[in-house]
Amino acid sequence: MSLRSDFLVLGSGIAGLRAALRLAEHGSVLLVTKRAIGTSNTAQAQGGITAAIGEDDSPALHASDTEHAGAGLCDEAAVAVLVNEAPKDVSELLAWGARFDRDASGRPSLAREAAHTVRRVLHASDATGREIVRTLTERCSSVSSLTSLPDHLATDLLLEDGCCVGVRVLAPDGTAGEIRARATLLATGGAGQVYRETTNPEVATGDGIAMAYRAGGRVADMEFVQFHPTALAVPGAPRILMSEALRGEGARLVNAAGEPFMTRYDPAGDLAPRDIVARGIVREQERTGAAVALSLAHLAPDVVRARFPTLTRACAGVGLDLACDPIPVGPAAHYLMGGVETDLWGRTSIPGLFAAGEVACTGVHGANRLASNSLLEGLVFGARAAEAMRDPDRAAASADFRASDRLTRDEPSRVPHHQDPVLETGEVRDLMWRAAGLFREAGPLAAAVDRLDAAFAAFQQAAGQGEVRTPEAWRHGNLVTAGRLIARAALRRRESRGGHYRTDFPSRDDLHWKFHAAEELAS
Ligand code: SIN
């Protein structure tokens, strides 16, 4: 198979769909996804999408909350773009038919989530992402210059003279092919599957990060992983996200004695930033020797069921009543703040290659993302990347790509003789959860890096010899690549900040560590 299009978009979450719609005004677009169109983290997003549209709100306040959650590492210019473009971009989504909840006066109703000082989260009950995907895919289906190619896995970037000219793909029947384009967008989402415990769908395997990195692209801030505090913790059941919007509407975290405990760990209590709540839960479990739960029993059951119908059904599926029962919860990997480094127009360090959404690192989230800013980032920066992709002058300006504060060059390693490089996918996920999870420390991190270095070298060697042929083998290699980048970055950063917590360096250290760190593979 050999295809050509003006523009190539990989991934169909909010960033990919929004970019594809914008690009389709300027040429042919091929939208490639490894599963059905719309299968993504976006489709599972519950809480909502932020925009400073309330009477008590402003972009400046939205920026200040974003930066506070980001623990001193947000890129101010990126935050300014995000919060200033939010009201216009979200209005466009509403104009395209997104059915968000309304208040009695007909205006979008605004929810509260952790670390927001005011209500600013637009939502479609507790299934906002599904509604956004519906709105955008319906719109895409009526655009004749946009073609979709589901069930095709992009495996490698095609490079010519150092520029990205497309990708290699694997078709469902296992045959390899090529797609060429003037400009390529990575909108492939995050990498939550790197961890044994995650709220992410099985498609979130860091494909775009791995592809860009292996092609010599720069990735940044990989140590910053957000662990959502409240994933359902029922043995044998999936780690379903119990949205932060539940706490925004008054749900309390309680210990086994039924006591609210979060103020023991932070004055903001249940609505402290996510990293603090996640660690608070683990510390309370250690203190009491028992599990913790979300309790909504003090709220009106009808109101709970009406506001959270999807979660009500999900809990019923495991024999729990969301409105009345204590719902067992615990942290799980949720979001990657780091990724393929981009400027404010989605340009990466590889000319012709762009990135938007969770795969990208714009620096907007710093060390810890503010709740419900992720859909907004995909919407705003998906459109901006499309603008840059269609404009040859802007696209060519990739050469001016800003340098990260600190750059590590990763020399290609060899498969070490002293160590068995074989690491099964389940072992990678387990290793990452234990060594590079919520609590990190030099010894276990260094041991994990050794094992992941060996597994990465083995994967690189096999890929170079054309021996990686199945989607499962690529999945494994991408998880190893993304996991190794996270573990290496976590080992390097000897402080604690946002989602990155080192038990051996428990304090934030602005003097030595207030910078973004990037890594690229030496050719
Ligand atoms: C949630 O609903 O708690 C998740 C929203 C987000 O990840 O921002």
Coordinates of C-alpha atoms and ligand atoms in Angstrom, one line a residue:
M1 CA 0.0 0.0 0.0
S2 CA 1.3 3.4 -0.9
L3 CA -0.9 6.5 -0.3
R4 CA -0.4 10.2 -0.6
S5 CA -2.3 13.1 0.9
D6 CA -1.6 16.8 1.5
F7 CA -1.9 16.3 5.2
L8 CA -1.6 13.3 7.4
V9 CA -3.2 13.2 10.9
L10 CA -2.5 10.3 13.2
G11 CA -5.1 9.8 16.0
S12 CA -8.7 10.7 16.4
G13 CA -9.0 12.3 19.8
I14 CA -10.0 15.9 20.2
A15 CA -6.6 17.2 18.9
G16 CA -6.6 15.0 15.8
L17 CA -10.2 15.6 14.9
R18 CA -10.0 19.4 15.4
A19 CA -6.8 19.6 13.3
A20 CA -8.3 17.4 10.6
L21 CA -11.3 19.7 10.3
R22 CA -9.2 22.8 10.0
L23 CA -6.7 21.2 7.5
A24 CA -9.6 19.9 5.3
E25 CA -10.3 23.6 4.4
H26 CA -6.9 23.7 2.7
G27 CA -6.2 20.3 1.1
S28 CA -6.7 16.6 1.2
V29 CA -6.5 15.0 4.7
L30 CA -5.9 11.4 5.6
L31 CA -6.9 10.6 9.2
V32 CA -5.2 7.4 10.3
T33 CA -6.1 5.5 13.5
K34 CA -5.1 2.2 14.9
R35 CA -8.7 1.3 15.9
A36 CA -12.1 2.8 15.0
I37 CA -12.2 6.5 14.5
G38 CA -12.8 8.2 17.8
T39 CA -11.4 5.4 20.0
S40 CA -9.2 7.5 22.3
N41 CA -8.7 8.9 25.8
T42 CA -10.9 11.8 24.7
A43 CA -13.9 9.5 24.2
Q44 CA -13.5 8.4 27.9
A45 CA -13.1 11.9 29.4
Q46 CA -15.7 12.5 32.0
G47 CA -15.1 15.8 33.8
G48 CA -15.2 18.3 31.0
I49 CA -13.5 21.1 29.3
T50 CA -12.4 24.4 30.9
A51 CA -13.0 27.9 29.6
A52 CA -13.2 31.2 31.6
I53 CA -16.7 32.1 30.6
G54 CA -18.3 32.5 34.1
E55 CA -19.1 36.0 35.4
D56 CA -16.7 35.5 38.3
D57 CA -13.9 34.2 36.0
S58 CA -11.3 35.6 33.6
P59 CA -8.5 34.2 31.5
A60 CA -6.0 35.7 34.0
L61 CA -7.6 33.7 36.9
H62 CA -7.7 30.5 34.7
A63 CA -4.0 31.1 34.0
S64 CA -3.2 31.6 37.6
D65 CA -4.9 28.3 38.6
T66 CA -3.2 26.5 35.8
E67 CA 0.2 27.8 36.9
H68 CA -0.5 27.0 40.6
A69 CA -1.3 23.4 39.7
G70 CA 1.7 23.2 37.4
A71 CA 4.1 23.7 40.4
G72 CA 6.3 26.4 38.9
L73 CA 7.0 24.8 35.6
C74 CA 4.2 26.0 33.2
D75 CA 5.4 27.7 30.1
E76 CA 3.7 31.1 30.6
A77 CA 3.4 31.8 26.8
A78 CA 1.7 28.5 26.3
V79 CA -0.7 29.1 29.2
A80 CA -1.6 32.5 27.8
V81 CA -2.5 30.9 24.5
L82 CA -4.5 28.2 26.2
V83 CA -6.6 30.4 28.4
N84 CA -7.1 33.3 26.0
E85 CA -8.2 31.1 23.1
A86 CA -10.4 28.9 25.3
P87 CA -13.7 30.9 25.2
K88 CA -13.6 31.3 21.4
D89 CA -12.7 27.7 20.7
V90 CA -15.2 26.3 23.2
S91 CA -17.9 28.5 21.7
E92 CA -17.1 27.1 18.3
L93 CA -17.6 23.6 19.6
L94 CA -21.0 24.7 21.0
A95 CA -21.9 26.2 17.6
W96 CA -21.0 22.9 15.9
G97 CA -23.7 21.3 18.1
A98 CA -21.9 20.0 21.2
R99 CA -24.7 19.2 23.7
F100 CA -23.3 20.4 27.0
D101 CA -25.4 20.7 30.2
R102 CA -27.1 24.1 30.6
D103 CA -28.2 26.0 33.6
A104 CA -31.7 27.4 34.2
S105 CA -30.9 30.5 32.1
G106 CA -29.7 28.4 29.2
R107 CA -26.0 29.2 29.6
P108 CA -23.5 26.3 29.8
S109 CA -23.5 25.0 33.3
L110 CA -20.1 25.1 35.0
A111 CA -18.7 22.5 37.3
R112 CA -15.9 22.8 39.8
E113 CA -12.9 20.5 40.0
A114 CA -9.9 20.3 42.2
A115 CA -7.5 23.3 42.2
H116 CA -9.9 25.6 40.3
T117 CA -10.8 28.7 42.4
V118 CA -14.1 29.1 40.5
R119 CA -16.6 26.9 38.5
R120 CA -15.3 26.8 34.9
V121 CA -15.7 23.2 33.6
L122 CA -18.2 22.8 30.8
H123 CA -19.5 19.3 30.7
A124 CA -22.0 16.9 29.1
S125 CA -23.2 15.2 32.3
D126 CA -20.3 12.8 33.1
A127 CA -19.5 11.8 29.5
T128 CA -18.1 15.0 28.1
G129 CA -15.4 13.4 25.9
R130 CA -18.0 11.1 24.2
E131 CA -20.1 14.1 23.3
I132 CA -17.1 16.0 21.9
V133 CA -16.1 13.0 19.8
R134 CA -19.6 12.7 18.5
T135 CA -19.7 16.4 17.6
L136 CA -16.4 16.4 15.8
T137 CA -16.7 13.0 14.0
E138 CA -20.1 14.0 12.7
R139 CA -18.7 17.2 11.3
C140 CA -15.7 15.3 9.8
S141 CA -18.0 12.8 8.1
S142 CA -19.5 15.7 6.1
V143 CA -16.2 17.0 4.7
S144 CA -15.3 15.5 1.3
S145 CA -11.6 16.4 1.5
L146 CA -11.2 14.3 4.6
T147 CA -10.7 10.5 4.3
S148 CA -10.2 8.2 7.3
L149 CA -8.2 5.0 7.5
P150 CA -9.1 3.1 10.6
D151 CA -7.3 0.0 11.9
H152 CA -3.9 1.0 10.6
L153 CA -1.0 1.3 13.0
A154 CA 1.6 3.9 12.2
T155 CA 4.9 2.3 13.1
D156 CA 7.7 4.6 12.0
L157 CA 8.3 8.1 10.6
L158 CA 9.5 8.4 7.0
L159 CA 12.5 10.8 7.0
E160 CA 14.1 12.4 4.0
D161 CA 17.0 14.9 4.5
G162 CA 16.0 15.1 8.1
C163 CA 12.4 16.1 7.3
C164 CA 9.3 14.0 8.1
V165 CA 7.6 13.1 4.8
G166 CA 5.0 10.6 6.2
V167 CA 4.9 7.3 8.0
R168 CA 5.1 3.6 7.6
V169 CA 1.9 1.7 8.5
L170 CA 0.8 -1.8 9.3
A171 CA -2.5 -2.8 7.7
P172 CA -5.0 -5.1 9.5
D173 CA -3.8 -8.0 7.4
G174 CA -0.2 -7.5 8.5
T175 CA 1.1 -5.9 5.3
A176 CA 3.3 -2.9 5.6
G177 CA 2.7 0.3 3.6
E178 CA 3.6 3.9 3.4
I179 CA 1.7 7.2 3.5
R180 CA 3.3 10.4 2.3
A181 CA 2.2 13.9 3.1
R182 CA 3.4 17.5 3.1
A183 CA 3.0 17.7 6.8
T184 CA 2.3 15.0 9.5
L185 CA 0.5 15.6 12.8
L186 CA 1.0 13.3 15.8
A187 CA -2.2 13.3 17.8
T188 CA -1.8 9.8 19.1
G189 CA -2.5 10.6 22.8
G190 CA -0.8 9.5 25.9
A191 CA 1.0 6.5 27.4
G192 CA -1.0 5.4 30.5
Q193 CA -0.7 1.7 29.5
V194 CA 3.0 2.0 30.4
Y195 CA 1.6 1.4 34.0
R196 CA 0.0 -1.6 35.4
E197 CA -2.7 0.6 37.1
T198 CA -4.2 3.1 34.7
T199 CA -7.5 4.9 33.8
N200 CA -6.4 5.0 30.2
P201 CA -7.9 2.8 27.4
E202 CA -5.7 0.1 25.9
V203 CA -4.8 2.3 22.9
A204 CA -2.8 4.7 25.1
T205 CA 0.6 3.1 24.5
G206 CA 2.8 6.1 23.7
D207 CA 3.0 5.3 20.0
G208 CA 3.7 8.9 18.8
I209 CA 6.3 9.6 21.5
A210 CA 8.1 6.4 20.7
M211 CA 8.0 7.0 16.9
A212 CA 9.2 10.6 17.2
Y213 CA 12.0 9.6 19.7
R214 CA 13.3 6.8 17.6
A215 CA 13.4 9.1 14.6
G216 CA 15.6 11.6 16.6
G217 CA 12.8 13.9 17.8
R218 CA 13.1 15.7 21.1
V219 CA 10.9 14.7 24.0
A220 CA 10.6 16.7 27.2
D221 CA 9.2 16.6 30.8
M222 CA 8.7 12.8 30.7
E223 CA 9.1 12.5 34.4
F224 CA 5.8 14.3 35.0
V225 CA 3.1 11.7 35.0
Q226 CA -0.2 12.5 36.7
F227 CA -1.7 9.8 38.9
H228 CA -5.5 10.4 39.2
P229 CA -6.4 9.9 42.9
T230 CA -9.7 8.2 42.4
A231 CA -9.8 5.2 40.1
L232 CA -12.3 2.5 41.1
A233 CA -10.4 0.0 43.2
V234 CA -12.6 -3.1 43.1
P235 CA -10.6 -6.4 42.7
G236 CA -11.1 -7.8 39.2
A237 CA -12.9 -4.7 37.9
P238 CA -11.3 -2.2 35.5
R239 CA -9.8 0.9 37.0
I240 CA -12.7 3.1 36.0
L241 CA -12.1 6.7 36.6
M242 CA -14.3 8.2 39.3
S243 CA -14.3 11.7 38.0
E244 CA -13.0 14.6 40.1
A245 CA -16.3 16.3 39.3
L246 CA -17.7 14.0 42.0
R247 CA -15.6 15.8 44.6
G248 CA -16.4 19.1 42.9
E249 CA -20.1 18.4 43.6
G250 CA -19.4 17.5 47.3
A251 CA -18.2 13.8 47.4
R252 CA -15.7 13.2 50.3
L253 CA -12.8 10.9 50.5
V254 CA -13.2 8.9 53.7
N255 CA -11.1 6.2 55.5
A256 CA -12.3 2.9 56.7
A257 CA -13.9 4.5 59.8
G258 CA -15.9 6.8 57.5
E259 CA -13.9 9.9 58.5
P260 CA -13.0 12.5 55.9
F261 CA -9.2 12.7 56.0
M262 CA -7.8 14.9 53.3
T263 CA -7.4 18.0 55.4
R264 CA -4.8 16.0 57.3
Y265 CA -2.6 16.2 54.2
D266 CA -3.6 19.6 52.7
P267 CA -5.7 22.6 53.8
A268 CA -7.6 22.4 50.4
G269 CA -8.8 19.0 51.5
D270 CA -10.6 16.9 48.9
L271 CA -10.1 19.6 46.3
A272 CA -6.3 19.9 46.6
P273 CA -4.3 19.4 43.4
R274 CA -4.4 15.8 42.1
D275 CA -0.8 14.8 43.0
I276 CA -1.4 15.8 46.7
V277 CA -4.7 14.0 46.9
A278 CA -3.2 10.9 45.3
R279 CA -0.3 10.8 47.8
G280 CA -2.7 11.6 50.6
I281 CA -4.8 8.6 49.8
V282 CA -1.7 6.3 49.9
R283 CA -0.5 7.8 53.2
E284 CA -3.9 7.4 54.7
Q285 CA -4.0 3.7 53.6
E286 CA -0.6 3.2 55.2
R287 CA -1.6 5.0 58.4
T288 CA -4.8 3.1 58.9
G289 CA -3.9 -0.2 57.1
A290 CA -7.2 -0.1 55.3
A291 CA -8.6 1.0 51.9
V292 CA -10.2 4.5 51.4
A293 CA -13.4 5.3 49.6
L294 CA -15.4 8.1 48.0
S295 CA -18.6 8.8 49.8
L296 CA -21.6 10.6 48.3
A297 CA -24.1 9.3 50.9
H298 CA -24.6 12.9 52.4
L299 CA -25.8 14.2 49.0
A300 CA -29.3 13.9 47.5
P301 CA -29.3 10.5 45.7
D302 CA -31.6 11.7 42.8
V303 CA -29.2 14.6 42.2
V304 CA -26.2 12.3 42.2
R305 CA -27.8 9.9 39.8
A306 CA -29.0 12.6 37.4
R307 CA -25.6 14.4 37.3
F308 CA -23.5 11.2 37.0
P309 CA -25.5 8.7 35.0
T310 CA -22.5 7.0 33.4
L311 CA -20.7 6.5 36.7
T312 CA -24.0 5.4 38.4
R313 CA -24.2 2.6 35.7
A314 CA -20.5 1.7 36.0
C315 CA -20.8 1.3 39.8
A316 CA -24.0 -0.7 39.4
G317 CA -22.0 -3.0 37.1
V318 CA -19.8 -4.0 40.0
G319 CA -22.6 -4.2 42.5
L320 CA -22.2 -0.7 44.1
D321 CA -24.7 2.2 44.4
L322 CA -22.8 5.4 43.7
A323 CA -25.3 7.5 45.6
C324 CA -25.3 5.4 48.8
D325 CA -22.3 3.0 49.0
P326 CA -18.7 3.9 49.9
I327 CA -16.9 3.5 46.5
P328 CA -13.4 2.0 47.0
V329 CA -10.8 4.2 45.1
G330 CA -7.1 4.6 44.7
P331 CA -4.6 6.2 42.4
A332 CA -3.8 5.1 38.9
A333 CA -1.8 6.6 36.0
H334 CA -3.9 9.1 34.2
Y335 CA -2.1 11.6 32.1
L336 CA 1.4 12.4 30.8
M337 CA 2.4 16.0 31.1
G338 CA 5.6 15.4 29.0
G339 CA 5.8 14.2 25.4
V340 CA 7.1 15.3 22.0
E341 CA 8.4 18.8 22.6
T342 CA 6.5 21.5 20.5
D343 CA 6.5 25.2 20.2
L344 CA 3.2 27.2 20.4
W345 CA 2.3 26.1 16.8
G346 CA 2.7 22.4 17.4
R347 CA 6.1 22.3 15.6
T348 CA 8.5 19.6 16.8
S349 CA 12.3 19.4 16.4
I350 CA 11.7 17.4 13.2
P351 CA 10.7 19.7 10.2
G352 CA 7.4 18.5 8.7
L353 CA 6.4 16.8 12.0
F354 CA 3.8 18.4 14.3
A355 CA 2.2 17.2 17.5
A356 CA -0.9 18.2 19.5
G357 CA -2.8 16.9 22.5
E358 CA -1.4 14.5 25.1
V359 CA 1.4 13.3 22.9
A360 CA 2.8 16.8 22.8
C361 CA 4.7 18.7 25.4
T362 CA 3.8 22.4 25.0
G363 CA 4.8 23.1 28.6
V364 CA 1.3 24.3 29.3
H365 CA 0.7 21.8 32.2
G366 CA 4.1 22.2 33.8
A367 CA 4.7 19.5 36.4
N368 CA 1.0 18.8 37.0
R369 CA -2.1 19.4 34.8
L370 CA -5.0 21.3 36.1
A371 CA -8.2 19.2 35.9
S372 CA -10.1 19.4 32.6
N373 CA -7.3 21.5 30.8
S374 CA -6.4 18.5 28.7
L375 CA -9.4 18.5 26.3
L376 CA -8.9 22.2 26.0
E377 CA -5.3 21.8 25.1
G378 CA -6.2 19.4 22.4
L379 CA -8.8 21.7 21.0
V380 CA -6.7 24.9 21.1
F381 CA -3.3 23.4 20.0
G382 CA -4.9 21.0 17.5
A383 CA -6.2 24.0 15.6
R384 CA -2.9 25.9 15.9
A385 CA -0.9 22.9 14.7
A386 CA -3.3 22.8 11.6
E387 CA -2.6 26.5 11.0
A388 CA 1.1 25.9 11.0
M389 CA 0.9 22.7 8.9
R390 CA -1.0 24.5 6.1
D391 CA 1.3 27.5 6.0
P392 CA 4.6 26.6 4.3
D393 CA 6.4 29.6 5.9
R394 CA 5.3 28.5 9.4
A395 CA 6.1 24.9 8.7
A396 CA 9.5 25.7 7.4
A397 CA 10.2 27.7 10.5
S398 CA 10.7 24.4 12.4
A399 CA 14.4 25.2 12.0
D400 CA 13.9 27.9 14.6
F401 CA 12.5 25.4 17.1
R402 CA 13.3 26.6 20.6
A403 CA 15.9 24.7 22.5
S404 CA 14.8 23.1 25.8
D405 CA 16.4 24.3 29.0
R406 CA 18.4 21.2 29.3
L407 CA 19.0 18.5 26.7
T408 CA 20.3 15.0 27.2
R409 CA 21.6 13.1 24.1
D410 CA 21.0 9.5 24.4
E411 CA 23.7 7.5 22.7
P412 CA 22.3 4.4 21.0
S413 CA 22.9 1.4 23.3
R414 CA 23.8 -2.1 22.4
V415 CA 22.0 -5.2 23.7
P416 CA 24.1 -5.8 26.8
H417 CA 25.7 -9.3 27.0
H418 CA 25.5 -9.3 30.8
Q419 CA 21.8 -9.1 31.0
D420 CA 18.8 -10.9 29.7
P421 CA 17.0 -8.1 27.7
V422 CA 13.7 -10.0 27.5
L423 CA 11.0 -8.2 29.4
E424 CA 7.4 -9.2 28.8
T425 CA 4.8 -6.4 28.4
G426 CA 3.2 -7.2 31.8
E427 CA 6.7 -7.0 33.4
V428 CA 7.3 -3.6 31.9
R429 CA 4.0 -2.3 33.3
D430 CA 4.6 -3.8 36.7
L431 CA 8.1 -2.4 36.8
M432 CA 6.9 1.0 35.9
W433 CA 4.2 1.0 38.5
R434 CA 6.6 -0.1 41.3
A435 CA 9.7 2.0 40.3
A436 CA 8.4 5.0 38.5
G437 CA 4.9 5.4 40.0
L438 CA 3.5 7.7 42.6
F439 CA 6.6 7.4 44.9
R440 CA 10.0 7.2 43.3
E441 CA 13.6 6.6 44.6
A442 CA 17.0 6.3 43.1
G443 CA 17.7 2.6 43.7
P444 CA 14.5 1.1 42.2
L445 CA 14.6 3.7 39.4
A446 CA 18.2 2.9 38.5
A447 CA 17.4 -0.8 38.4
A448 CA 14.4 -0.2 36.2
V449 CA 16.4 2.0 33.8
D450 CA 18.9 -0.8 33.4
R451 CA 16.3 -3.3 32.5
L452 CA 14.4 -0.9 30.2
D453 CA 17.7 0.1 28.5
A454 CA 18.3 -3.5 27.7
A455 CA 14.8 -4.0 26.4
F456 CA 14.9 -0.9 24.3
A457 CA 18.2 -1.9 22.7
A458 CA 16.8 -5.3 21.9
F459 CA 13.7 -3.7 20.4
Q460 CA 15.8 -1.2 18.3
Q461 CA 17.9 -4.0 17.0
A462 CA 14.9 -6.1 16.1
A463 CA 13.1 -3.1 14.4
G464 CA 16.3 -2.2 12.5
Q465 CA 16.4 -5.8 11.1
G466 CA 12.8 -5.7 10.1
E467 CA 11.8 -8.3 12.7
V468 CA 9.1 -6.3 14.4
R469 CA 6.1 -7.3 12.3
T470 CA 2.9 -7.5 14.5
P471 CA 0.8 -4.8 16.2
E472 CA 1.5 -6.6 19.5
A473 CA 5.3 -6.4 18.9
W474 CA 5.1 -2.7 18.1
R475 CA 2.9 -2.1 21.2
H476 CA 5.5 -3.8 23.3
G477 CA 8.3 -1.7 21.8
N478 CA 6.4 1.5 22.2
L479 CA 5.6 0.8 25.8
V480 CA 9.3 0.0 26.5
T481 CA 10.4 3.2 24.7
A482 CA 8.0 5.5 26.6
G483 CA 8.5 3.7 29.9
R484 CA 12.3 4.0 29.6
L485 CA 12.0 7.7 28.8
I486 CA 9.8 8.2 31.9
A487 CA 12.1 6.2 34.2
R488 CA 15.3 7.9 32.9
A489 CA 13.8 11.4 33.4
A490 CA 12.5 10.5 36.8
L491 CA 16.0 9.2 37.8
R492 CA 17.7 12.4 36.6
R493 CA 15.4 14.9 38.4
R494 CA 16.6 14.9 42.1
E495 CA 13.7 16.9 43.6
S496 CA 9.9 16.6 44.0
R497 CA 7.6 18.7 41.9
G498 CA 4.0 18.2 40.8
G499 CA 3.4 14.6 39.5
H500 CA 7.1 13.7 40.1
Y501 CA 7.7 12.7 43.8
R502 CA 11.1 11.3 45.0
T503 CA 11.1 9.9 48.5
D504 CA 14.9 10.5 48.6
F505 CA 14.5 14.2 47.5
P506 CA 11.0 15.1 48.9
S507 CA 11.3 18.9 48.5
R508 CA 10.8 21.1 45.5
D509 CA 14.2 22.7 44.6
D510 CA 13.7 25.8 42.5
L511 CA 17.3 26.8 42.7
H512 CA 18.6 23.7 40.9
W513 CA 15.6 22.1 39.1
K514 CA 13.2 24.8 37.8
F515 CA 13.7 23.8 34.2
H516 CA 12.2 21.6 31.5
A517 CA 14.5 18.7 30.6
A518 CA 14.5 17.1 27.2
E519 CA 16.1 14.1 25.6
E520 CA 16.8 13.0 22.1
L521 CA 18.4 9.9 20.5
A522 CA 21.8 10.7 18.9
S523 CA 22.0 9.5 15.3
Ligands
SIN1 C1 -11.9 13.7 35.8 O1 -13.0 13.7 35.3 O2 -11.6 13.6 37.0 C2 -10.8 13.7 34.8 C3 -10.7 15.0 34.2 C4 -9.3 15.3 33.8 O3 -8.5 14.4 33.6 O4 -9.0 16.5 33.7

